[in-house]
Coordinates of C-alpha atoms in Angstrom, one line a residue:
M1 CA 0.1 0.2 0.0
N2 CA 1.4 3.4 -0.7
N3 CA 0.3 7.1 0.8
D4 CA 1.0 9.8 -1.1
S5 CA 1.6 12.4 1.9
G6 CA 5.4 13.2 2.6
K7 CA 4.8 13.7 6.3
F8 CA 4.9 10.5 9.2
K9 CA 5.2 10.1 12.4
V10 CA 7.8 7.6 11.8
A11 CA 9.8 6.7 8.7
I12 CA 11.4 2.7 9.0
V13 CA 14.0 2.1 6.7
G14 CA 14.7 -1.6 5.8
S15 CA 11.8 -4.1 5.2
G16 CA 13.4 -7.1 6.9
P17 CA 11.8 -8.6 9.8
A18 CA 13.0 -5.9 12.2
G19 CA 11.3 -3.2 9.7
L20 CA 8.3 -5.0 8.4
S21 CA 7.7 -5.7 12.3
A22 CA 8.2 -2.3 13.2
A23 CA 5.6 -1.0 10.2
G24 CA 3.2 -3.9 11.2
R25 CA 2.6 -2.5 14.4
A26 CA 2.5 1.0 13.5
A27 CA -0.2 0.4 10.9
E28 CA -2.3 -1.8 13.5
L29 CA -1.9 1.4 15.9
G30 CA -3.2 3.8 13.0
M31 CA 0.3 5.8 13.2
S32 CA 1.0 7.6 10.3
H33 CA 4.4 5.6 8.6
V34 CA 6.3 4.9 5.7
L35 CA 8.3 1.8 5.2
L36 CA 11.0 2.4 2.8
E37 CA 12.6 -0.5 0.8
A38 CA 15.6 0.0 -1.3
T39 CA 14.7 -2.8 -3.7
G40 CA 11.6 -4.1 -5.5
G41 CA 10.7 -6.7 -2.9
I42 CA 10.3 -6.9 0.8
S43 CA 13.3 -8.4 3.2
N44 CA 16.3 -8.3 0.7
T45 CA 17.9 -10.6 3.2
V46 CA 15.1 -13.5 3.1
N47 CA 14.1 -12.7 -0.3
F48 CA 17.5 -12.4 -2.2
W49 CA 20.3 -14.1 0.3
Y50 CA 18.0 -17.0 1.4
Q51 CA 18.3 -20.2 -1.1
K52 CA 15.2 -21.5 -2.3
G53 CA 13.5 -23.7 0.0
K54 CA 15.7 -23.0 2.7
H55 CA 14.5 -23.8 6.2
V56 CA 13.8 -20.9 8.5
M57 CA 14.2 -21.4 12.5
N58 CA 12.1 -19.9 15.2
E59 CA 14.9 -19.1 17.3
P60 CA 15.5 -18.5 20.3
T61 CA 12.9 -21.3 20.7
N62 CA 12.4 -20.2 24.6
M63 CA 11.5 -16.5 23.4
P64 CA 8.1 -15.3 22.9
L65 CA 7.3 -13.6 19.6
R66 CA 6.0 -10.2 19.9
S67 CA 4.8 -8.7 16.7
S68 CA 1.8 -7.9 15.1
V69 CA 3.4 -9.5 11.8
R70 CA 3.3 -13.1 11.6
F71 CA 6.5 -15.6 12.0
A72 CA 6.5 -19.3 12.3
E73 CA 9.3 -21.8 11.6
G74 CA 9.1 -22.8 8.2
T75 CA 10.3 -22.5 4.5
R76 CA 11.7 -19.1 3.3
E77 CA 8.8 -19.2 0.8
E78 CA 6.0 -19.8 3.7
V79 CA 7.6 -16.8 5.5
L80 CA 7.4 -14.6 2.8
E81 CA 4.1 -15.5 1.7
A82 CA 2.9 -14.9 5.6
W83 CA 4.8 -11.5 5.5
E84 CA 3.0 -10.5 2.1
Q85 CA -0.3 -11.4 3.5
D86 CA 0.3 -9.2 6.3
I87 CA 1.3 -6.2 4.5
Q88 CA -2.3 -6.3 2.9
R89 CA -3.9 -7.2 6.0
L90 CA -2.4 -4.4 8.3
K91 CA -2.4 -2.3 5.2
I92 CA 1.1 -1.2 5.5
N93 CA 2.4 1.5 3.9
I94 CA 5.7 0.3 1.7
R95 CA 7.9 1.9 -0.8
F96 CA 9.8 -0.3 -2.8
N97 CA 13.0 0.8 -4.9
A98 CA 13.2 3.8 -2.2
A99 CA 16.9 3.4 -1.1
L100 CA 18.1 6.0 1.2
K101 CA 20.7 9.0 0.5
S102 CA 20.8 11.0 3.8
I103 CA 19.3 12.0 7.1
E104 CA 19.0 15.6 8.1
G105 CA 17.5 17.4 10.8
E106 CA 16.4 16.9 14.6
A107 CA 14.0 14.9 16.5
G108 CA 10.3 15.9 15.6
A109 CA 11.7 17.5 12.4
Y110 CA 13.4 14.6 10.3
T111 CA 13.8 14.7 6.5
L112 CA 15.0 11.5 4.4
T113 CA 16.3 12.0 1.1
L114 CA 16.1 9.2 -1.2
V115 CA 18.5 8.4 -4.1
T116 CA 15.6 8.8 -6.5
G117 CA 15.5 12.5 -5.4
D118 CA 12.1 12.3 -3.2
V119 CA 12.1 13.6 0.1
I120 CA 10.5 12.2 3.3
E121 CA 9.5 14.2 6.3
A122 CA 9.2 12.1 9.4
E123 CA 9.1 13.0 13.4
A124 CA 11.4 9.7 14.2
V125 CA 13.4 7.3 12.2
V126 CA 14.0 3.8 12.7
L127 CA 17.1 2.0 10.8
A128 CA 16.3 -1.5 10.1
I129 CA 18.7 -1.7 7.4
G130 CA 20.7 -5.1 8.5
N131 CA 24.4 -5.9 7.2
M132 CA 23.5 -7.7 4.0
G133 CA 24.3 -4.5 1.8
N134 CA 27.8 -4.9 2.9
I135 CA 29.0 -8.6 2.5
R136 CA 32.3 -9.3 3.4
K137 CA 34.7 -10.4 0.8
L138 CA 38.1 -12.7 1.2
G139 CA 40.3 -10.4 -0.8
I140 CA 42.1 -13.0 -2.1
P141 CA 43.7 -13.3 -5.7
G142 CA 41.0 -14.5 -8.4
E143 CA 38.1 -13.8 -6.2
D144 CA 36.5 -11.9 -9.0
H145 CA 36.2 -15.3 -11.1
P146 CA 32.9 -16.1 -12.7
I147 CA 32.7 -19.2 -10.7
V148 CA 32.8 -17.3 -7.3
G149 CA 29.6 -16.2 -5.7
Y150 CA 28.3 -14.8 -2.3
K151 CA 24.7 -16.7 -2.2
L152 CA 22.9 -19.7 -3.3
D153 CA 19.7 -19.6 -5.2
D154 CA 18.5 -23.1 -5.7
A155 CA 20.3 -26.0 -4.6
S156 CA 18.1 -28.4 -6.3
A157 CA 19.3 -26.6 -9.6
L158 CA 22.8 -28.1 -9.5
Q159 CA 23.5 -31.5 -10.1
N160 CA 27.2 -33.4 -10.2
K161 CA 29.2 -30.3 -9.5
R162 CA 32.1 -29.8 -7.4
I163 CA 30.9 -27.3 -5.1
T164 CA 33.5 -25.4 -2.9
V165 CA 31.5 -23.5 0.1
V166 CA 33.6 -21.2 2.3
G167 CA 32.3 -20.2 5.7
A168 CA 31.2 -21.9 9.0
G169 CA 28.0 -20.2 10.0
D170 CA 24.7 -21.0 9.5
S171 CA 24.3 -19.9 5.8
A172 CA 27.3 -21.8 4.9
L173 CA 26.4 -25.2 6.8
E174 CA 22.9 -24.7 5.1
D175 CA 23.9 -24.2 1.5
A176 CA 26.5 -27.3 2.1
L177 CA 23.7 -29.6 3.1
A178 CA 21.2 -28.5 0.4
L179 CA 24.2 -28.9 -2.0
A180 CA 25.2 -32.4 -0.8
K181 CA 22.6 -34.0 -1.9
Q182 CA 23.4 -34.2 -5.3
N183 CA 27.0 -32.5 -5.7
Q184 CA 30.5 -33.4 -4.3
V185 CA 30.7 -30.4 -1.5
T186 CA 34.2 -29.4 0.1
L187 CA 33.5 -26.9 3.1
I188 CA 36.3 -24.8 4.3
N189 CA 36.0 -23.8 7.7
R190 CA 38.9 -21.6 9.7
R191 CA 38.1 -23.0 13.0
S192 CA 38.3 -26.2 14.1
G193 CA 34.5 -26.6 14.9
F194 CA 31.5 -25.2 14.2
D195 CA 30.5 -22.4 17.5
R196 CA 29.2 -19.8 15.2
A197 CA 26.4 -21.9 13.7
K198 CA 22.8 -22.7 15.5
G199 CA 23.2 -26.2 17.6
R200 CA 20.8 -27.9 14.8
N201 CA 23.2 -26.9 12.0
A202 CA 26.3 -28.1 13.7
A203 CA 24.9 -31.3 14.5
A204 CA 23.8 -31.8 11.0
I205 CA 27.0 -30.6 9.0
Q206 CA 29.0 -32.9 11.6
R207 CA 26.7 -35.9 10.8
A208 CA 27.3 -35.1 7.2
I209 CA 31.0 -34.8 7.6
A210 CA 31.0 -38.3 9.5
N211 CA 29.1 -39.9 7.1
K212 CA 31.6 -38.8 4.2
E213 CA 28.4 -37.0 2.5
I214 CA 30.7 -33.6 2.8
S215 CA 34.0 -33.0 2.6
C216 CA 35.4 -30.2 5.1
I217 CA 38.8 -28.8 5.5
F218 CA 39.1 -27.9 9.1
E219 CA 41.5 -24.6 10.3
A220 CA 42.0 -23.6 6.7
A221 CA 42.0 -20.4 4.9
P222 CA 41.5 -19.6 0.8
E223 CA 44.8 -17.9 -0.9
A224 CA 43.4 -17.6 -4.3
V225 CA 41.4 -18.8 -7.0
V226 CA 43.7 -20.1 -10.2
E227 CA 43.3 -21.9 -13.3
S228 CA 42.6 -25.3 -13.2
Q229 CA 45.5 -27.8 -14.0
S230 CA 42.9 -30.6 -13.8
G231 CA 40.1 -29.2 -16.3
A232 CA 37.9 -27.7 -14.1
P233 CA 36.9 -24.2 -14.5
A234 CA 39.1 -23.1 -11.8
D235 CA 41.2 -24.3 -8.6
I236 CA 40.9 -23.0 -5.4
K237 CA 44.3 -23.0 -3.2
I238 CA 43.9 -23.4 0.4
E239 CA 46.2 -23.1 3.4
A240 CA 45.2 -25.6 5.9
S241 CA 46.9 -26.7 9.4
T242 CA 48.2 -29.8 7.7
G243 CA 49.6 -27.8 4.5
S244 CA 48.4 -26.2 1.1
V245 CA 45.7 -27.8 -0.7
T246 CA 44.6 -27.6 -4.0
V247 CA 41.0 -28.4 -4.8
P248 CA 39.6 -28.3 -8.0
T249 CA 36.0 -26.7 -8.4
D250 CA 33.1 -26.0 -10.6
M251 CA 31.9 -23.2 -8.2
I252 CA 32.8 -21.1 -5.1
I253 CA 30.4 -20.1 -2.8
I254 CA 31.5 -17.5 -0.3
R255 CA 29.5 -17.0 3.1
A256 CA 31.9 -14.7 5.2
G257 CA 29.2 -12.9 6.5
A258 CA 28.8 -8.9 6.3
M259 CA 30.3 -5.9 7.9
P260 CA 27.9 -3.2 9.8
Q261 CA 27.5 -0.2 7.8
R262 CA 29.4 1.8 9.5
K263 CA 30.2 4.4 7.1
L264 CA 26.3 5.1 6.5
L265 CA 25.7 5.4 10.6
D266 CA 28.6 8.0 10.9
S267 CA 27.1 10.0 8.2
M268 CA 24.1 10.5 10.6
S269 CA 26.4 11.4 13.3
L270 CA 25.4 8.3 15.4
Q271 CA 28.1 7.5 18.3
F272 CA 30.1 4.1 19.1
P273 CA 31.7 2.5 21.8
S274 CA 34.9 2.5 19.9
A275 CA 36.4 3.4 16.4
D276 CA 36.2 -0.6 15.6
E277 CA 34.4 -0.9 12.1
T278 CA 32.8 -4.2 13.8
A279 CA 31.2 -2.2 16.8
F280 CA 27.5 -1.6 16.9
P281 CA 26.3 2.1 17.8
I282 CA 25.4 2.9 21.3
I283 CA 21.7 2.2 22.0
G284 CA 19.6 3.8 25.0
E285 CA 16.1 3.2 26.2
G286 CA 13.7 2.1 23.4
Y287 CA 16.4 1.3 20.6
Q288 CA 17.1 5.0 20.6
A289 CA 20.5 5.9 19.4
S290 CA 22.6 9.0 20.7
R291 CA 21.2 11.3 17.8
A292 CA 17.7 11.8 19.5
G293 CA 14.6 10.4 17.3
I294 CA 16.8 7.9 15.5
Y295 CA 16.3 4.6 16.6
V296 CA 18.4 1.3 15.7
I297 CA 17.1 -2.2 15.6
G298 CA 17.5 -5.7 14.3
A299 CA 21.2 -7.1 12.9
L300 CA 22.3 -3.4 12.7
A301 CA 22.2 -3.3 16.5
G302 CA 23.7 -6.4 16.9
C303 CA 20.5 -8.9 16.9
P304 CA 20.5 -10.5 13.7
L305 CA 17.9 -13.5 14.6
I306 CA 14.6 -12.8 13.0
K307 CA 12.4 -13.6 16.1
E308 CA 14.5 -10.9 18.2
A309 CA 14.5 -8.3 15.4
M310 CA 10.9 -8.6 14.7
N311 CA 10.5 -8.2 18.9
Q312 CA 12.4 -5.1 18.6
G313 CA 10.5 -3.7 15.8
Y314 CA 7.3 -4.0 17.8
E315 CA 8.5 -2.5 20.9
V316 CA 10.4 0.3 19.2
I317 CA 7.0 1.8 18.0
E318 CA 5.5 1.3 21.4
H319 CA 8.5 3.4 22.7
I320 CA 7.8 6.2 20.1
D321 CA 4.1 5.9 20.5
G322 CA 4.7 6.7 24.4
R323 CA 3.9 3.6 25.8
P324 CA 7.8 2.0 27.2
I325 CA 7.5 -1.7 27.3
D326 CA 10.7 -4.2 28.4
P327 CA 12.2 -6.1 25.7
A328 CA 10.5 -9.6 25.0
N329 CA 13.6 -11.4 26.4
Q330 CA 13.0 -9.5 29.6
D331 CA 11.9 -12.5 31.6
L332 CA 14.4 -14.6 30.5
V333 CA 17.1 -12.2 31.5
E334 CA 15.7 -11.7 34.9
N335 CA 15.7 -15.4 35.4
V336 CA 19.4 -15.4 35.3
L337 CA 20.5 -12.0 36.9
K338 CA 17.6 -12.6 39.8
N339 CA 20.0 -14.7 41.1
L340 CA 22.8 -12.2 42.0
P341 CA 23.2 -10.9 45.7
G342 CA 21.0 -7.8 46.2
F343 CA 19.3 -7.9 42.8
K344 CA 16.7 -4.9 42.0
E345 CA 16.1 -4.9 38.6
V346 CA 17.4 -6.1 35.2
R347 CA 18.7 -2.8 33.9
E348 CA 20.8 -1.9 37.1
S349 CA 22.1 -5.5 37.2
L350 CA 23.4 -5.2 33.7
K351 CA 25.0 -2.1 34.1
D352 CA 26.6 -3.1 37.5
L353 CA 27.9 -6.5 35.3
K354 CA 29.5 -3.5 32.5
N355 CA 31.1 -1.6 35.8
R356 CA 32.6 -4.7 37.4
A357 CA 34.5 -6.1 34.0
D358 CA 36.0 -3.6 31.8
L359 CA 35.9 -6.5 29.2
L360 CA 32.3 -5.8 28.6
K361 CA 32.5 -1.8 28.3
D362 CA 31.9 -1.9 24.4
V363 CA 29.3 -4.1 24.7
T364 CA 25.6 -2.6 24.0
D365 CA 22.9 -3.4 26.5
L366 CA 21.2 -5.2 23.6
V367 CA 24.4 -7.9 23.0
L368 CA 25.0 -7.9 26.6
R369 CA 21.2 -9.2 27.3
E370 CA 21.7 -12.3 24.8
F371 CA 24.8 -13.1 26.4
V372 CA 23.3 -13.4 30.1
R373 CA 20.2 -15.1 28.7
E374 CA 22.4 -18.1 28.0
S375 CA 24.4 -17.7 31.4
K376 CA 23.7 -18.7 34.9
I377 CA 24.6 -17.8 38.3
S378 CA 26.8 -20.0 40.4
F379 CA 27.8 -19.6 43.9
V380 CA 31.1 -21.2 45.2
P381 CA 31.9 -21.4 48.6
K382 CA 35.2 -20.4 49.9
G383 CA 37.8 -23.2 50.1
T384 CA 36.1 -24.9 47.2
L385 CA 38.5 -26.7 44.9
M386 CA 37.2 -25.8 41.7
F387 CA 39.6 -27.1 39.0
S388 CA 42.6 -29.3 38.9
P389 CA 45.1 -29.8 36.7
G390 CA 44.0 -31.6 33.6
D391 CA 40.4 -30.3 33.6
Y392 CA 38.6 -29.0 30.8
S393 CA 36.2 -25.8 31.2
S394 CA 32.8 -26.4 29.8
S395 CA 32.0 -22.6 30.4
I396 CA 33.3 -19.2 30.8
S397 CA 33.2 -17.5 34.0
L398 CA 32.9 -13.9 34.8
I399 CA 33.8 -13.3 38.6
V400 CA 31.2 -11.4 39.5
S401 CA 32.2 -11.1 43.6
G402 CA 35.0 -12.9 45.6
E403 CA 38.0 -14.2 44.4
V404 CA 39.7 -17.3 42.8
S405 CA 43.3 -18.4 43.3
P406 CA 45.6 -20.9 41.4
S407 CA 47.2 -23.1 43.5
L408 CA 50.5 -24.9 42.2
S409 CA 50.8 -27.7 45.4
G410 CA 46.7 -28.4 45.3
R411 CA 46.4 -26.7 48.9
L412 CA 44.3 -23.7 49.5
D413 CA 46.8 -22.4 52.2
D414 CA 49.7 -22.3 49.5
A415 CA 47.2 -20.7 47.0
G416 CA 49.0 -16.9 46.4
H417 CA 47.6 -14.3 43.9
A418 CA 43.9 -14.6 43.1
W419 CA 41.8 -13.6 40.0
G420 CA 39.2 -10.8 41.4
V421 CA 36.2 -9.2 40.3
G422 CA 36.0 -9.0 36.7
E423 CA 38.2 -11.2 35.4
L424 CA 37.2 -14.4 33.3
L425 CA 38.2 -18.1 34.0
G426 CA 38.0 -20.7 31.2
I427 CA 40.0 -18.5 28.6
V428 CA 42.8 -21.0 27.8
T429 CA 40.2 -23.6 27.1
L430 CA 38.1 -21.1 25.0
R431 CA 41.1 -20.1 22.9
S432 CA 43.0 -23.1 22.4
G433 CA 41.2 -26.2 24.0
L434 CA 43.7 -27.0 26.6
P435 CA 42.7 -28.1 29.7
W436 CA 43.5 -26.5 33.3
G437 CA 47.2 -26.3 34.2
T438 CA 46.7 -25.5 37.8
F439 CA 44.6 -26.3 40.8
A440 CA 42.0 -23.3 41.6
F441 CA 40.5 -22.7 44.8
A442 CA 37.6 -20.4 45.8
K443 CA 39.6 -17.8 48.2
K444 CA 36.7 -16.3 48.9
D445 CA 32.6 -17.1 49.0
T446 CA 32.6 -16.1 45.3
V447 CA 29.8 -15.7 42.7
L448 CA 30.2 -16.6 38.9
L449 CA 28.1 -15.6 35.7
Q450 CA 29.0 -18.8 33.7
T451 CA 28.1 -18.9 30.1
P452 CA 28.7 -21.9 27.8
V453 CA 32.0 -21.4 25.3
K454 CA 30.5 -21.3 22.3
T455 CA 27.9 -18.3 23.3
A456 CA 31.0 -16.5 25.0
G457 CA 33.2 -17.2 21.9
K458 CA 30.1 -15.8 19.8
L459 CA 30.6 -12.7 21.9
F460 CA 34.3 -12.7 21.8
N461 CA 34.8 -12.9 18.2
S462 CA 31.8 -10.0 17.6
V463 CA 33.9 -7.6 19.5
T464 CA 37.1 -6.5 18.5
S465 CA 38.4 -4.8 21.5
I466 CA 37.0 -7.9 23.6
K467 CA 38.8 -10.5 21.1
Q468 CA 42.2 -8.4 21.6
A469 CA 41.4 -8.2 25.7
V470 CA 40.9 -12.1 25.8
E471 CA 43.8 -12.5 23.4
R472 CA 46.3 -10.7 25.9
V473 CA 44.8 -12.8 28.8
F474 CA 45.2 -15.7 26.9
L475 CA 49.1 -15.4 26.1
Q476 CA 49.5 -14.2 29.9
R477 CA 48.2 -17.5 31.2
L478 CA 50.0 -19.8 28.5
V479 CA 53.0 -18.2 29.2
F480 CA 52.5 -18.7 33.0
R481 CA 51.6 -22.4 32.7
T482 CA 54.7 -22.9 30.4
F483 CA 57.1 -21.4 33.0
I484 CA 55.5 -23.2 35.8
G485 CA 56.3 -26.4 34.1
I486 CA 59.9 -25.5 33.0
I487 CA 61.1 -24.0 36.7
P488 CA 61.5 -26.3 39.5
R489 CA 58.6 -26.3 41.7
E490 CA 60.8 -25.1 44.9
E491 CA 61.6 -22.1 42.9
I492 CA 58.6 -20.7 42.2
L493 CA 56.7 -18.1 44.5
E494 CA 53.2 -19.0 44.9
D495 CA 52.0 -15.2 44.6
I496 CA 53.4 -15.3 40.9
R497 CA 51.0 -13.6 38.6
E498 CA 50.2 -14.1 35.0
S499 CA 50.6 -10.2 34.6
D500 CA 54.2 -10.6 35.7
F501 CA 55.0 -11.9 32.4
Q502 CA 53.4 -8.9 30.3
N503 CA 57.2 -7.3 29.9
L504 CA 58.2 -11.0 28.4
L505 CA 55.4 -10.8 26.0
D506 CA 55.7 -7.0 25.3
Q507 CA 59.5 -8.1 23.9
G508 CA 58.1 -11.5 22.0
E509 CA 57.3 -11.4 18.6
M510 CA 54.0 -13.2 16.9
L511 CA 55.2 -15.7 14.2
R512 CA 53.3 -17.6 11.6
F513 CA 54.7 -20.9 10.1
K514 CA 52.9 -22.9 7.5
A515 CA 52.4 -26.6 7.5
N516 CA 56.2 -28.2 6.8
Q517 CA 57.8 -25.3 7.3
R518 CA 61.3 -24.7 9.2
V519 CA 61.5 -22.9 12.2
Y520 CA 65.2 -23.4 12.5
A521 CA 67.8 -25.8 11.8
E522 CA 70.0 -28.0 13.9
G523 CA 73.5 -26.0 14.5
D524 CA 71.7 -22.5 14.0
P525 CA 72.4 -19.9 16.5
T526 CA 70.2 -19.9 19.2
D527 CA 68.6 -16.5 19.6
A528 CA 65.2 -17.1 21.2
F529 CA 62.5 -20.0 22.8
Y530 CA 59.1 -20.7 21.3
I531 CA 55.8 -21.1 23.0
I532 CA 53.2 -23.0 20.6
L533 CA 49.8 -21.1 20.6
K534 CA 48.1 -23.3 17.8
G535 CA 49.4 -26.1 15.8
S536 CA 52.4 -28.6 16.5
V537 CA 56.0 -28.4 15.6
S538 CA 58.2 -31.6 15.5
L539 CA 62.2 -31.7 16.6
S540 CA 64.3 -33.9 14.6
R541 CA 68.1 -34.7 14.7
L542 CA 70.3 -35.8 11.9
Q543 CA 71.3 -39.5 12.5
D544 CA 72.9 -41.5 9.8
G545 CA 72.5 -38.8 7.2
K546 CA 68.7 -38.6 7.7
D547 CA 66.4 -36.2 9.9
K548 CA 64.8 -38.0 12.7
I549 CA 62.0 -37.0 14.5
Q550 CA 62.8 -37.1 18.5
H551 CA 60.0 -35.1 20.0
L552 CA 56.0 -33.6 18.8
V553 CA 55.4 -30.5 20.5
S554 CA 51.7 -29.1 21.0
A555 CA 50.1 -26.3 21.4
G556 CA 50.5 -24.9 25.0
N557 CA 54.1 -26.1 25.1
W558 CA 57.4 -24.7 24.7
F559 CA 60.5 -25.6 22.6
G560 CA 64.2 -24.2 21.8
I561 CA 64.6 -23.7 25.9
D562 CA 67.0 -26.2 26.5
E563 CA 69.8 -24.4 24.5
I564 CA 69.3 -21.4 26.5
Y565 CA 70.4 -22.8 29.6
L566 CA 73.0 -25.1 28.4
G567 CA 74.3 -22.4 25.9
G568 CA 75.5 -23.3 22.2
N569 CA 73.7 -23.5 19.0
R570 CA 70.6 -25.4 18.2
L571 CA 70.6 -29.1 19.2
D572 CA 67.8 -29.8 16.6
T573 CA 65.8 -28.9 13.9
A574 CA 62.2 -27.7 14.6
T575 CA 59.7 -28.0 11.9
A576 CA 55.8 -26.9 12.0
S577 CA 54.0 -30.4 11.7
T578 CA 50.4 -28.4 11.4
A579 CA 50.0 -24.8 11.1

C-alpha cells in the first residue's frame, strides 16, 4: 500500500524482519508511517540472500514472539508469503525502490532524501537496514572469477558439480547441506569447529562430515582462485593446518558474513563505543541511538535472529508512541540475574556487570542481554576446589564477586595471587582447547556468571576490543603455565601472577608458520625460545644422514629453551607439523 503524503510520524528504513514488524505495529495502531525498501521486494536478506526452500528457524525457541506480523518456523517461501499477506491485511504503507541517501534534521523534524531525489519528512526514524548490503569478501587473488559467488539461489538446480563452500556460519552450513544431496561438496572452515552456527545446523553438518557426505577442511583459509590444472573451471588454493591443498571446483560460494554499515551510520552522526568498524552503535532506552529521534534495531543493532528483530520492531513503535515496554527477553534475562545477591532490577544489574568487568565496556546492552540470557549464576563457597590440572572448562566464568586463586601444590593455604572481580576463568580452554594447568580454589565466597563456551566465543569474536583483551589474557596465562612447567617447583613463588609475564610478552614476536615450514635448523645460532599457541612442531636430529623425529610438541607447550640453559647452537631442527 502507498500513501501520497510525504509527512509521517515515523519513517522506517528497511523491510526485513525488524522493519516489517515495526511497520506492522505502526499500521495496527493507526500511526502515520512509511516503510522504505531499497529494492523491489520485501526483506532483501530473506528474499534475495536465502536459498530457495531454505528452512527458517524459530529461534530462540524459549523466547516469545511479540509482533503484529506473523512468523513461524518454515520454508523461506512460507515465511515470505505470510509477510506479504500481513502487509495487505495491516495495510502497511510501503515504498519499494526507495534507497536512502541521507538524513538531516532533528527529533520531531527529520528529512530523509532518497536516491531518487524524493524527500520524506518524519518525526522519528527507525533504521532496520541489516548488514547484508555490505558483504564481507575474502580479498584474495582470483576472487573476481566468474565461478565465485556469495549466495545460493536454488540448490536443487545444481547436480553433479564440484562445489566449494567457504565459511562456518549458518548460511554456509545450510548451503553445504542442501548442495550435498546431489553434488560433491567441500567445506572450508577457518576454525576447528562450528561454534558460530545454531546447534541444529552444527549437529547436521557434523553428521554429514562423519558420513562422508561432505568433505571439510578445518583450520584452513583460501589463498587464491587460479586456473585449473585438471580441467575444472578453476582451482581454489587453500592453506590448511596440515599444509597447502588445491581443490578443483566448478563453483565457489563464499559465506564470510557481512560488515556493519559503519560509513552510513557515521554520516548520520551516530556514536559508537569504539572506533572499531565492527562495533555496534550505542543504543539507549527504547532502541534510541545517540542522536535523538533515530532508532536502531535488528542486525544493525547486533541482533540478527529473525524473532529478536521482530520483537524489537514491535517494541520500538511502542516506545515512539509513548508506551515504553520491557524487551521480550526480559523474563529470560531476569531469571538469570535475579540470583545475584542484592538484585533489584535488570537494567541496574546489567549496568553493574559492565562496571565490574572492563571487558564488557564496549558491549551494547542489547548484545549483553543475549549473553546473559544463555548464562547462569553459580555460588562457590570459600575453600572449594574448583579446578585441577587436566580439567577442561565447559563454560567461561566471569567473577561477579569474590576471588579465585591458582595453586601449584593443590593446597588452599599455598594459593597465592587471586583472580578478582571482572576477571574471566576458562580463557585457555576457549582459545586453545587446552585443560587447566594448575589447581584453582575459591579464596573467598565467590559468585560467577557462567556462560557456555560457544555463546561466549560468539560474543568475544564479534567485538574486536573484547577479542584483543581475551587474546592478551590468554597469552599471559599460557606463558604462565609454560614457565611453571619449566622452573623447579621449589623455586616458584606462590604469589606469581600472569601479569608478571607481560613484559616478556611485550618483547616477544608473533610468528606464523605454514605446515612443513622450518622454524630453525640443527646447528643454527640460539636466539630465542618458542611457545606454541596453535598447531604442533616436530623436533628432529640428523642421524645416519637422515632427519629423525625425536619429539612432537603440541599447542600450549614450549621448545627451544634447552639451548638457552645449556648454551651453544641449536641441538635439533624444528619444523611446523601443523599450522
